[in-house]
PDB file of C-alpha atoms in Angstrom:
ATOM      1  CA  UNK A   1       6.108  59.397 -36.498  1.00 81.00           C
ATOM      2  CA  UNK A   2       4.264  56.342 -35.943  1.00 90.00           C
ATOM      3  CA  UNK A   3       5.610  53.512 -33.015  1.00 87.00           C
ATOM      4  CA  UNK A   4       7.551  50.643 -34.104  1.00 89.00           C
ATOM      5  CA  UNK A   5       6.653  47.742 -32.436  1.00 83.00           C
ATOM      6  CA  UNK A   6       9.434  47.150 -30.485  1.00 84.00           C
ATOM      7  CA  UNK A   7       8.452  50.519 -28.555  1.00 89.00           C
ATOM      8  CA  UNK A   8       4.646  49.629 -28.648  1.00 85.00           C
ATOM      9  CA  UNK A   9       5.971  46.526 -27.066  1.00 85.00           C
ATOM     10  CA  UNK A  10       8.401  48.296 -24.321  1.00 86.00           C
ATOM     11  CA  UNK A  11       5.588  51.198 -23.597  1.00 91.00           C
ATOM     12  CA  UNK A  12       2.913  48.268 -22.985  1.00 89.00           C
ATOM     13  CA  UNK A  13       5.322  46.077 -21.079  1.00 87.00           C
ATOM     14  CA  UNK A  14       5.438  49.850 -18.307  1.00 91.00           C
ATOM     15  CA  UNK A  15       2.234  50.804 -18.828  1.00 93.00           C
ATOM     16  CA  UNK A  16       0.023  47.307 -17.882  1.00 91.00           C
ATOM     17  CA  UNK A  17       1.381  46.985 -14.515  1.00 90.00           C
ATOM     18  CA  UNK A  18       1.362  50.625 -13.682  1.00 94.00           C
ATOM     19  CA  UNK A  19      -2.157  50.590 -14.483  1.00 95.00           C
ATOM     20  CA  UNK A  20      -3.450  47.592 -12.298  1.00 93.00           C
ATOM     21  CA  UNK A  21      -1.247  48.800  -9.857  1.00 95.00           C
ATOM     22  CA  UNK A  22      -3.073  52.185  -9.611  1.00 97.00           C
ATOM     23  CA  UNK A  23      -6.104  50.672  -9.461  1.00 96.00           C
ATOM     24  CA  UNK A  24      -4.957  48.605  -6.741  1.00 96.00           C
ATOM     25  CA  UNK A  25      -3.552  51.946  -4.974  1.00 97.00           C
ATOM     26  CA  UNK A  26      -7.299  53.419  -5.539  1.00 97.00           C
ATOM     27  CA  UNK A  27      -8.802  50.550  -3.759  1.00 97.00           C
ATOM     28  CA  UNK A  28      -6.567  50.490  -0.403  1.00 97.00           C
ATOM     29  CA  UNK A  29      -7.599  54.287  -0.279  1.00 98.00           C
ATOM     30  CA  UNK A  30     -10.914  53.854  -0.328  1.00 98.00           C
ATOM     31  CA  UNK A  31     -10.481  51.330   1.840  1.00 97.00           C
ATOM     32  CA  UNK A  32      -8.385  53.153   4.115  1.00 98.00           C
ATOM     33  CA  UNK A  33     -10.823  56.078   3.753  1.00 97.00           C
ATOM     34  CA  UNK A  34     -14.167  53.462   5.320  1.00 97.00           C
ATOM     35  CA  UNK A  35     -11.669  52.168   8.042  1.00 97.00           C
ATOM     36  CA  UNK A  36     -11.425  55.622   9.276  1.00 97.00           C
ATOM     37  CA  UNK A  37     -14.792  56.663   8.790  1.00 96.00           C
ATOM     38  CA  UNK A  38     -15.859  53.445  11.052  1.00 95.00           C
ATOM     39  CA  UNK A  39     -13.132  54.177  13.548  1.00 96.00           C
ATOM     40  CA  UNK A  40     -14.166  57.761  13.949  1.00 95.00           C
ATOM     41  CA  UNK A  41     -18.076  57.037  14.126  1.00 94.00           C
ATOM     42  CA  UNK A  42     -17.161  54.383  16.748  1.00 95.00           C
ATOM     43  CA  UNK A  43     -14.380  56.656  19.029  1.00 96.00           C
ATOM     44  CA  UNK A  44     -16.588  59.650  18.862  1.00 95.00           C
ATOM     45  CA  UNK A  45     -19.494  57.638  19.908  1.00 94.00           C
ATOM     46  CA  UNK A  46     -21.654  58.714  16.868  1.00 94.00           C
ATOM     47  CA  UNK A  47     -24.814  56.555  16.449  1.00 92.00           C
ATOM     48  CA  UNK A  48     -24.451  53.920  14.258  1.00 87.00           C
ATOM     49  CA  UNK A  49     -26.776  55.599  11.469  1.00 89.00           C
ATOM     50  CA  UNK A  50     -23.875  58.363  11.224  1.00 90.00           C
ATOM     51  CA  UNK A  51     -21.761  58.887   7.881  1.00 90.00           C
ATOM     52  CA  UNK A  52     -24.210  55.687   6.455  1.00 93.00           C
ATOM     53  CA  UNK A  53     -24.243  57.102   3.786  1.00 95.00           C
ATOM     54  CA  UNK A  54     -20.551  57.697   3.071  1.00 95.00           C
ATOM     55  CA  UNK A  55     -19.929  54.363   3.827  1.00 96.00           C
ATOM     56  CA  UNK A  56     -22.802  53.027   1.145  1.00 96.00           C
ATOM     57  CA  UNK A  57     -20.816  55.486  -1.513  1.00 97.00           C
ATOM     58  CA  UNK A  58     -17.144  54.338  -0.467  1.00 97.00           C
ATOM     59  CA  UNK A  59     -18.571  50.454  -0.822  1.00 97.00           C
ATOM     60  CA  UNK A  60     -19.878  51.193  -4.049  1.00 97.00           C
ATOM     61  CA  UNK A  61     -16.671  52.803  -5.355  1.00 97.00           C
ATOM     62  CA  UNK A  62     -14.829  49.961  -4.204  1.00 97.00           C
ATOM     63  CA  UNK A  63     -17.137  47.330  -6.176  1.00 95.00           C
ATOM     64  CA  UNK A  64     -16.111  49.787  -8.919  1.00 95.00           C
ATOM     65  CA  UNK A  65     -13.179  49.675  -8.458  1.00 96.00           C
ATOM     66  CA  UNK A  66     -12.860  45.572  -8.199  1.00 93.00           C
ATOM     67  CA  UNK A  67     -15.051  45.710 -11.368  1.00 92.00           C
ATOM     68  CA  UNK A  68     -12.507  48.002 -12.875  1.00 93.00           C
ATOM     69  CA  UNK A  69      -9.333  45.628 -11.355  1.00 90.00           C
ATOM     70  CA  UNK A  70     -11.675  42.503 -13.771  1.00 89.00           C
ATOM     71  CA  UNK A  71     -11.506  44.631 -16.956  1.00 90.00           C
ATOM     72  CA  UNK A  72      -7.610  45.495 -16.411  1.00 90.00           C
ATOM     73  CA  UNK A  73      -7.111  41.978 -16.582  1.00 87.00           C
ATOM     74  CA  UNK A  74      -9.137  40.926 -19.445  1.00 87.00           C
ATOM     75  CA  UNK A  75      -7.277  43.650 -21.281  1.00 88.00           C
ATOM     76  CA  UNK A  76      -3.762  42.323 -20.231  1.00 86.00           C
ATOM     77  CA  UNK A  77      -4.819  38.865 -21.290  1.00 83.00           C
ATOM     78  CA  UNK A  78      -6.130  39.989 -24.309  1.00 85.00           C
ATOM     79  CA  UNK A  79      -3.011  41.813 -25.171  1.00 85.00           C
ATOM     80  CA  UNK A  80      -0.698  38.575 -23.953  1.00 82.00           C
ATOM     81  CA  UNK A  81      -2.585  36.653 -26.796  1.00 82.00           C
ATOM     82  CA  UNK A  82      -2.517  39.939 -29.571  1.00 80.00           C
ATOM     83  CA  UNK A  83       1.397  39.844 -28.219  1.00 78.00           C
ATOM     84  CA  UNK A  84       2.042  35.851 -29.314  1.00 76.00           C
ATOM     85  CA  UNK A  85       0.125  36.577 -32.904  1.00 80.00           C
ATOM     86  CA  UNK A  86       2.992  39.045 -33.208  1.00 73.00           C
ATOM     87  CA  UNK A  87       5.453  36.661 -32.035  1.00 74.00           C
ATOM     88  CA  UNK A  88       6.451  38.387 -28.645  1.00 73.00           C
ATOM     89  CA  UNK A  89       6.495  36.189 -25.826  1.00 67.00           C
ATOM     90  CA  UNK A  90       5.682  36.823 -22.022  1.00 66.00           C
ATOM     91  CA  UNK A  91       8.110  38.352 -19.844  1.00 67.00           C
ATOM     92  CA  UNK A  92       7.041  36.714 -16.689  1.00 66.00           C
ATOM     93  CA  UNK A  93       4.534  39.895 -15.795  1.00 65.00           C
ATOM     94  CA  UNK A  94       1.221  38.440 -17.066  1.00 68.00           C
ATOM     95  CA  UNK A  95      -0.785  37.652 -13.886  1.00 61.00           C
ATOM     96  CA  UNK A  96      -1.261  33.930 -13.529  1.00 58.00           C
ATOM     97  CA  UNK A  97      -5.329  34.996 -14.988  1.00 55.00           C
ATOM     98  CA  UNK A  98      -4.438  36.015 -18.060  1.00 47.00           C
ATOM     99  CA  UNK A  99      -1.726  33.723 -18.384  1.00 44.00           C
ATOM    100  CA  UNK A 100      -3.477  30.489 -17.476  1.00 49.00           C
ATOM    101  CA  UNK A 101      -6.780  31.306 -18.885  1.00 51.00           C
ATOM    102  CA  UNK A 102      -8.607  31.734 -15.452  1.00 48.00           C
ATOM    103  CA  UNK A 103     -11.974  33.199 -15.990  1.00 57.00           C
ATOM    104  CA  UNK A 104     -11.898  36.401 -15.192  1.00 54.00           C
ATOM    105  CA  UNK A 105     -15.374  37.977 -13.699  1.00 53.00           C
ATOM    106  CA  UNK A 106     -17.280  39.487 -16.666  1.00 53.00           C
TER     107      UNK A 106
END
């Protein structure tokens, strides 16, 4: 059965904050996750070329992840403006970037 677009509209309103709020759940764990690989290099008095590596990975998935945090928001904003062809109005959710027309990094 296909969606109406009052449900389209109600499953998109749930689903656009759940996503950029995962991603912003992924990012304090990985940032978590580099805070306590520092702390335990420093309080076990490992040298400072210890778990380098693991931190060079963790800052990488992090710029991912920021990258990824950019392309949530271009796709909110671009469904804000599909949502006022179709005559449904913001509910107050849109972050103040896709509201506003702040450019978002590309």
């Amino acid at each position: 059965m296909p969606m109406t677009l009052p449900a389209a509209e109600a499953r998109i309103r749930r689903e656009v904050p759940a996503a950029e709020a995962g991603i912003d759940d992924a990012l304090l764990q990985t940032i978590n996750l580099m805070a306590t690989v520092l702390a335990a290099r420093r309080d076990v008095g490992a040298s400072a070329d210890a778990g380098q590596a693991v931190l060079m990975r963790l800052a990488k998935t992090q710029n991912s992840l920021i990258e990824a945090q950019c392309g949530i928001l271009r796709a909110h904003s671009e469904l804000r403006k599909a949502g006022e062809i179709h005559g449904i109005g913001d509910d107050g959710t849109c972050p103040p970037s896709a509201i506003d027309g702040y450019k978002i990094a590309a």
